[in-house]
XYZ file of C-alpha atoms in Angstrom:
525
model
C 65.982 10.205 95.961
C 68.574 12.378 94.294
C 68.173 14.413 91.184
C 69.848 12.223 88.875
C 67.245 9.159 89.572
C 64.679 11.923 89.458
C 65.663 13.227 85.850
C 65.964 9.141 84.627
C 62.358 8.716 86.509
C 61.438 12.020 84.260
C 62.988 11.134 80.932
C 61.956 7.627 81.169
C 58.225 8.879 81.942
C 58.163 11.061 78.831
C 60.227 8.226 76.509
C 57.267 6.290 77.457
C 54.401 8.703 76.386
C 56.362 9.826 73.091
C 56.471 5.954 72.451
C 53.154 5.775 73.069
C 51.194 8.205 71.169
C 53.478 7.374 68.244
C 52.034 3.760 68.836
C 49.354 4.836 68.740
C 49.498 7.177 66.125
C 50.800 4.207 64.093
C 47.393 2.625 65.296
C 45.407 4.867 64.085
C 46.675 5.118 60.121
C 46.954 1.362 60.324
C 42.562 1.773 61.443
C 42.431 4.363 58.286
C 43.758 2.651 56.039
C 41.792 -0.407 55.711
C 38.221 2.086 56.390
C 39.473 3.915 53.307
C 39.909 0.544 51.719
C 36.991 -1.258 52.703
C 34.806 2.008 51.360
C 36.686 1.771 48.145
C 35.808 -1.377 47.834
C 32.103 -0.705 48.500
C 31.570 1.745 46.358
C 33.015 0.241 43.657
C 31.046 -2.605 43.966
C 27.982 0.043 44.151
C 29.082 0.913 41.742
C 29.125 -1.641 39.463
C 25.685 -2.715 40.927
C 24.834 1.010 39.476
C 25.999 0.281 36.248
C 24.471 -2.902 35.861
C 21.275 -1.391 36.998
C 21.663 1.060 34.750
C 21.908 -1.710 31.442
C 19.024 -3.209 31.970
C 17.033 0.181 32.786
C 18.364 1.101 29.186
C 17.853 -2.711 27.544
C 13.739 -2.020 29.277
C 13.690 1.184 27.962
C 15.295 0.543 24.602
C 13.199 -2.612 24.286
C 9.554 -0.451 25.324
C 10.188 2.596 22.831
C 10.857 0.062 19.821
C 7.596 -2.016 21.129
C 5.872 2.112 21.025
C 7.537 2.343 17.846
C 6.210 -0.686 16.065
C 2.814 -0.249 17.449
C 2.444 3.357 16.083
C 4.110 2.194 13.234
C 1.035 -0.738 13.102
C -1.552 2.410 13.859
C 0.105 4.314 10.722
C -0.117 1.846 8.647
C -3.306 1.089 9.985
C -4.693 4.795 8.625
C -2.537 4.544 5.147
C -4.705 1.001 4.393
C -7.940 2.641 5.485
C -6.788 6.312 3.585
C -6.127 3.987 1.060
C -8.657 1.942 0.616
C -11.282 4.614 0.600
C -9.283 6.481 -2.220
C -9.727 3.484 -4.216
C -13.738 2.898 -3.795
C -14.060 6.202 -4.622
C -11.691 6.475 -7.378
C -14.050 2.808 -8.434
C -17.343 4.929 -7.609
C -15.668 7.610 -9.536
C -15.322 5.483 -12.855
C -18.826 3.813 -12.248
C -20.402 7.282 -13.054
C -17.809 7.892 -15.217
C -18.981 4.648 -17.784
C -22.536 5.632 -16.232
C -22.413 8.939 -17.511
C -20.612 7.307 -20.551
C -23.399 5.348 -21.113
C -26.555 7.165 -21.235
C -24.743 9.502 -23.361
C -24.118 7.317 -25.963
C -28.086 6.134 -25.310
C -29.103 9.926 -25.614
C -27.295 10.250 -28.282
C -28.524 6.914 -30.329
C -32.172 8.501 -28.742
C -31.641 11.842 -30.389
C -30.687 11.076 -33.594
C -33.797 8.106 -33.345
C -36.243 11.023 -32.129
C -34.558 12.803 -35.664
C -35.406 10.387 -37.277
C -38.598 10.060 -37.068
C -39.144 13.538 -37.310
C -38.231 13.574 -40.183
C -40.499 10.659 -41.405
C -43.670 12.541 -39.728
C -42.265 15.373 -41.682
C -42.771 13.625 -45.131
C -46.123 11.514 -43.963
C -47.281 15.203 -42.874
C -46.484 16.891 -46.521
C -48.159 13.206 -48.088
C -51.464 13.155 -46.154
C -51.383 16.893 -47.395
C -51.369 16.334 -50.622
C -53.803 13.789 -50.917
C -56.487 16.002 -48.617
C -56.153 18.511 -50.979
C -56.950 16.056 -53.958
C -59.685 14.925 -51.353
C -61.141 17.726 -51.173
C -61.041 18.200 -55.017
C -62.538 14.897 -55.659
C -65.471 15.854 -53.407
C -65.705 19.268 -55.077
C -65.985 18.065 -57.910
C -68.529 14.918 -56.683
C -70.749 17.112 -54.704
C -71.553 19.727 -58.545
C -72.042 16.803 -60.357
C -75.006 16.016 -56.829
C -76.048 19.207 -57.282
C -76.432 18.994 -60.863
C -78.603 15.669 -60.877
C -80.925 16.560 -57.708
C -81.445 20.560 -58.795
C -80.237 20.914 -54.813
C -77.602 22.625 -53.727
C -75.530 21.042 -51.036
C -76.041 23.456 -47.957
C -80.499 22.117 -48.995
C -79.400 18.883 -49.335
C -78.034 18.708 -45.809
C -80.747 20.891 -44.101
C -83.300 18.614 -45.100
C -81.148 15.723 -43.681
C -81.003 17.425 -40.571
C -83.751 18.060 -39.922
C -84.995 14.142 -40.173
C -82.696 13.579 -38.470
C -83.181 15.651 -35.632
C -86.149 14.517 -35.744
C -85.674 10.996 -35.747
C -83.123 10.861 -33.087
C -85.522 13.330 -30.467
C -88.261 10.768 -30.558
C -85.450 7.907 -29.775
C -83.651 10.151 -26.997
C -87.037 10.384 -25.527
C -88.756 6.663 -25.524
C -84.806 5.791 -24.104
C -84.753 8.914 -21.562
C -88.134 7.678 -20.523
C -87.203 4.153 -20.561
C -83.581 4.514 -17.904
C -85.783 6.944 -15.849
C -88.423 4.727 -14.727
C -86.018 1.916 -13.942
C -83.368 4.345 -12.864
C -86.133 5.194 -9.909
C -86.789 1.666 -9.537
C -83.528 0.877 -9.125
C -82.468 3.515 -6.925
C -84.912 3.537 -4.347
C -83.651 -0.079 -3.725
C -80.016 0.184 -3.941
C -80.162 3.135 -1.761
C -82.821 1.472 1.158
C -80.467 -1.685 1.161
C -77.485 0.469 1.744
C -79.385 2.495 4.625
C -80.330 -0.875 6.184
C -77.148 -2.386 6.111
C -75.794 0.749 7.453
C -78.187 0.473 10.422
C -77.258 -2.162 11.504
C -74.321 -2.545 11.096
C -73.714 0.667 13.541
C -75.284 0.133 17.241
C -75.506 2.652 20.093
C -77.169 2.970 22.650
C -78.399 6.681 23.138
C -79.709 8.238 26.327
C -80.225 11.850 27.353
C -77.960 14.158 28.559
C -80.131 16.189 31.739
C -79.084 19.309 33.514
C -78.469 18.770 37.342
C -75.870 16.059 38.307
C -76.096 14.417 41.877
C -73.259 14.894 44.090
C -72.692 11.663 46.586
C -71.444 13.180 50.152
C -70.360 10.590 52.979
C -72.363 12.003 55.734
C -74.617 14.139 55.880
C -72.748 16.840 58.129
C -70.350 18.092 55.111
C -73.698 19.583 53.886
C -72.922 22.610 56.995
C -69.937 22.246 56.261
C -70.256 23.085 52.358
C -73.241 25.695 52.914
C -70.793 27.262 55.656
C -71.546 30.375 58.013
C -74.935 31.683 56.878
C -74.764 29.910 53.672
C -71.674 31.902 52.142
C -69.226 29.017 50.898
C -72.335 28.057 48.442
C -72.653 31.493 48.193
C -69.654 31.666 46.751
C -69.367 27.947 44.580
C -72.331 28.890 42.791
C -70.930 32.540 41.756
C -67.853 31.350 40.760
C -69.313 28.397 38.773
C -72.693 30.119 37.503
C -73.930 26.420 38.735
C -77.596 26.160 41.523
C -76.334 24.233 44.353
C -79.570 22.730 45.840
C -79.138 21.750 49.072
C -82.530 19.308 50.454
C -83.741 16.561 52.842
C -82.008 14.342 49.984
C -79.504 12.073 52.495
C -75.591 11.318 51.325
C -76.352 14.067 48.287
C -76.142 17.174 46.617
C -77.491 18.198 43.139
C -75.601 20.655 41.304
C -78.459 21.885 38.131
C -77.225 23.995 35.223
C -78.394 24.078 31.985
C -74.350 24.116 30.487
C -73.100 20.770 31.300
C -69.216 22.073 31.530
C -69.679 24.541 34.195
C -71.840 21.416 35.890
C -68.535 19.681 35.897
C -65.805 22.029 37.439
C -68.712 22.670 39.941
C -68.819 18.767 40.948
C -64.909 18.220 40.670
C -64.563 21.356 42.701
C -66.626 19.855 45.293
C -65.177 16.780 44.861
C -61.332 18.281 46.026
C -62.798 20.809 48.380
C -64.777 18.019 50.492
C -61.381 15.515 49.920
C -59.247 18.522 51.457
C -61.854 19.386 54.071
C -60.681 22.916 53.572
C -63.360 24.849 52.550
C -63.810 29.106 52.801
C -64.430 31.310 49.674
C -60.790 31.973 49.072
C -60.214 28.551 49.106
C -63.435 27.993 47.049
C -62.188 30.128 44.054
C -58.651 29.141 44.159
C -60.066 25.322 43.184
C -62.249 26.478 40.758
C -59.606 28.210 39.167
C -57.527 24.772 39.305
C -60.562 22.889 37.860
C -60.907 25.482 35.286
C -58.007 24.886 33.600
C -57.960 20.877 34.768
C -61.348 20.600 32.239
C -59.809 22.382 29.569
C -57.231 20.041 29.077
C -59.214 16.922 29.536
C -61.214 18.543 26.592
C -58.086 18.289 24.450
C -57.602 14.794 25.612
C -60.630 13.936 24.517
C -60.332 14.978 21.590
C -57.358 13.209 21.079
C -58.504 9.752 22.336
C -62.271 10.727 19.704
C -59.618 10.928 17.267
C -57.140 8.342 17.025
C -60.448 5.864 17.745
C -61.788 6.722 14.008
C -58.540 6.309 12.288
C -58.612 10.414 11.072
C -54.678 11.910 11.579
C -53.470 15.508 10.707
C -56.479 16.582 11.807
C -55.884 20.452 13.494
C -55.057 21.135 17.464
C -57.682 23.468 17.225
C -60.146 21.077 15.652
C -59.116 18.844 17.765
C -59.844 20.803 20.494
C -63.428 21.801 19.208
C -64.175 18.495 18.934
C -63.454 17.363 23.087
C -65.548 20.724 23.650
C -68.760 18.775 21.851
C -68.859 16.432 24.975
C -69.813 19.079 26.779
C -72.260 19.715 24.704
C -75.545 18.205 24.282
C -77.714 18.714 20.797
C -81.868 17.965 21.556
C -81.076 16.267 24.539
C -78.303 14.030 22.376
C -74.670 13.815 23.615
C -73.367 16.319 21.214
C -69.956 14.317 20.682
C -71.537 10.786 20.721
C -73.409 12.108 18.159
C -70.984 13.171 16.198
C -68.925 10.144 16.785
C -72.432 7.993 15.380
C -72.192 10.201 12.104
C -68.979 9.421 11.386
C -69.308 5.406 11.631
C -72.322 5.896 9.728
C -70.258 8.121 7.203
C -67.730 5.833 6.886
C -69.524 2.574 6.248
C -72.613 4.363 4.077
C -68.959 5.955 1.900
C -66.941 2.385 1.818
C -71.198 0.925 0.223
C -71.121 3.821 -2.534
C -67.520 2.849 -3.374
C -66.112 6.537 -1.880
C -63.664 7.445 0.181
C -64.323 6.288 3.737
C -61.708 7.932 6.403
C -62.759 12.001 4.253
C -66.181 10.721 5.179
C -65.639 9.844 8.386
C -63.355 13.504 8.884
C -66.256 15.403 8.012
C -68.825 12.965 9.680
C -66.804 13.601 13.132
C -66.795 17.645 11.874
C -69.987 18.878 11.137
C -71.369 19.560 14.506
C -67.917 21.407 15.409
C -70.225 25.250 15.065
C -72.388 23.807 17.975
C -69.676 24.902 20.433
C -68.619 28.765 19.552
C -65.932 30.022 20.971
C -68.079 33.796 21.390
C -70.716 35.789 21.167
C -70.239 36.608 18.449
C -69.533 33.238 17.053
C -73.344 32.183 18.229
C -74.901 34.547 15.373
C -73.988 32.495 12.315
C -74.756 29.042 11.666
C -73.887 26.037 13.192
C -73.011 24.795 9.653
C -71.533 27.766 8.159
C -69.699 28.594 11.881
C -68.412 24.675 11.153
C -67.021 24.825 7.267
C -65.637 28.407 7.695
C -63.582 26.863 10.832
C -62.752 23.815 8.805
C -61.505 25.674 5.839
C -59.441 28.556 8.384
C -58.054 25.062 9.239
C -56.927 23.603 6.008
C -59.492 20.848 5.758
C -60.214 19.543 2.305
C -62.822 21.555 0.200
C -64.971 18.129 -0.156
C -65.020 18.004 3.883
C -65.502 21.963 3.734
C -68.620 22.051 2.021
C -70.044 18.273 3.469
C -70.195 20.283 7.107
C -71.233 23.764 5.379
C -73.892 21.925 3.229
C -75.123 19.042 6.136
C -78.676 21.829 6.419
C -78.921 22.601 2.761
C -77.329 26.148 4.156
C -75.565 25.783 0.984
C -75.676 23.693 -2.216
C -73.326 20.434 -1.908
C -70.808 20.391 -4.993
C -69.627 16.350 -4.006
C -71.280 13.361 -3.379
C -69.970 13.106 0.324
C -72.636 15.700 1.538
C -75.309 13.713 0.866
C -74.381 10.943 2.372
C -73.466 13.562 6.267
C -76.494 14.750 5.662
C -78.321 11.305 5.728
C -76.513 10.189 8.255
C -77.150 13.709 10.745
C -80.924 12.088 9.931
C -80.375 8.578 10.649
C -78.359 9.072 14.425
C -80.976 12.097 15.390
C -83.916 9.867 14.019
C -82.571 6.933 16.795
C -86.103 6.299 18.781
C -84.947 8.450 22.430
C -82.164 9.397 20.281
C -83.318 13.708 21.173
C -85.551 15.360 23.202
C -87.007 18.525 21.482
C -88.065 20.294 24.772
C -84.929 20.174 26.270
C -82.841 22.208 23.592
C -85.501 25.050 23.158
C -85.110 25.202 27.455
C -80.996 25.323 27.187
C -81.728 28.471 24.354
C -83.989 29.935 26.275
C -81.178 29.951 28.957
C -78.598 30.586 26.864
C -80.210 33.981 25.308
C -81.319 35.139 28.704
C -77.190 35.546 29.842
C -76.610 36.519 26.447
C -79.116 39.689 26.834
C -77.063 40.274 30.718
C -73.846 40.144 28.799
C -74.947 43.060 25.757
C -74.627 45.390 28.573
C -71.367 47.289 28.769
C -69.552 46.300 32.228
C -71.376 42.698 33.119
C -68.222 40.246 33.272
C -69.842 36.921 33.934
C -73.631 36.224 33.330
C -76.027 32.847 34.905
C -78.706 31.680 34.295
C -80.204 29.223 37.602
C -82.907 28.341 38.872
C -84.543 27.047 35.983
C -84.099 30.379 34.419
C -86.464 32.231 36.758
C -82.840 33.852 38.058
C -80.760 36.039 36.759
C -77.316 35.810 38.343
C -75.032 38.810 36.178
C -71.265 39.861 38.284
C -70.525 43.021 37.025
C -66.340 44.873 37.212
C -66.435 47.838 40.116
C -63.927 49.265 37.937
C -66.712 49.905 35.674
C -69.567 49.692 36.755
C -70.947 51.355 40.758
C -73.163 51.286 43.316
C -75.779 53.025 41.239
C -75.376 51.953 38.021
C -75.357 48.390 39.329
C -79.363 49.292 40.454
C -80.104 50.383 37.247
C -78.217 48.139 35.456
C -80.639 45.655 37.027
C -83.442 47.575 35.906
C -81.989 47.553 32.736
C -81.644 44.128 31.832
C -84.826 42.916 33.188
C -86.650 44.912 30.762
C -84.734 44.229 27.603
C -85.489 40.728 28.626
C -89.564 41.676 29.527
C -89.675 43.255 25.627
C -87.604 40.428 23.749
C -88.165 37.703 25.646
C -90.872 35.263 26.175
C -90.749 32.890 29.551
C -92.739 31.602 31.812
C -93.826 32.679 35.157
C -90.664 35.741 36.389
C -87.008 35.855 36.331
C -84.948 37.643 39.098
C -82.512 40.251 37.891
C -79.708 40.301 40.157
C -76.676 42.168 39.812
C -73.461 42.214 41.843
C -70.428 44.112 42.285
C -68.091 43.188 44.093
C -64.662 45.454 45.274
C -61.570 43.563 46.486
C -58.513 45.349 48.039
C -55.569 42.977 47.434
C -52.245 43.736 48.816
C -49.188 41.275 48.823
C -46.556 41.375 52.608
C -43.142 40.144 51.209
């Protein structure tokens, strides 16, 4: 090929490339314009939709704001109406009070005016009466002078003769009347008293049972006896030392006897044994722990018994300390008669008898229940005071009425009776104690001897506990190891035995055992 042909081919190729490029650019521009147009149309449609949605949201928010405004407005109106109502009511009350006050002022004004008028009238009448009195006195004096001239006696002589004659006649008439009245009163009083007492006794019927000095603790099998006794008797000694109760383990099948004159100690020992046997762990440390817990339990039970007794008898407003003393009477006896049952019976008898005589039965019940609280002293110093006087002192201390206090103190004639309630308490106490089988004199003297035996030991320094056991044939004395040495313990045993020998009357012999125990206690943490 020649050069021209090649040039033409090259030029055609270049021309084709240029035309192709121009065509491609034109097509690309056309496509871009279409895309822009489509994008603008889509943007316009989105804007329109957004605008419509914004308008809808705006309308919705405006509507909600209007509803909220209406709601707040209604609540505000309610508050305003409520305040207006209250203000109106307050104004009405104020007007009513003002009108009431004005009416009362008017009444007071009228009353004052009426009172002033009456005072003036009374002053006038008093002045008139004074004048009349002076006139009457003048007339009386002139008549007396005339009578003295006629009779030849002075007024004083005539008056003396008249008084002497009247005295003699009145004395004779009065003596005969008094004699007839006394005879009639004696017959009537005896009949009425017998009637009241018989009706009272018939309406109050109770069963009587003598309190004993022993309790029987039942066990499931005789194998338990060996566990209670312990190795070489250490458990039974620990129980006796902790409770002051004598434990008698003999051939009686399935039973252990607890002997003590103090029923509180017996009950503590019985409950402690029951807990120990149920738990199964019986050793000295456990025994001391159980006995302490049982003592607290008995104290709580005493309070509950007092509350139940007061509620049963319908007595209200009794001081808590007196309620506790009433509960303690459950574990005391008077000549073998349970003290709480005796006091309950006396309270019921007093209530019936007071009602028959037209007196206050509630006050009579109160005095009847409390008449023997002095028999449950809380300390040794109280034992020296007669129980009636001690009970009266406690009742006065805890705010009882004077009638009740006098009835308590006078029911054994240790003070003078000042109210009608006092003889009722005395009579009902005698009725309750005089029931057949109610009391046993020997038991009470026996218990008193055991108490006196323990009191002798408490009279020495360093004595912590003292227990009379084996029917008073042995006195066990627990001393404080810090205050009493071993040598002093031996001397103390001798001194106590000499004191018992010189001051007391007792059958047989009394063995005095002084126990001194030293303990070293540390705690591992």
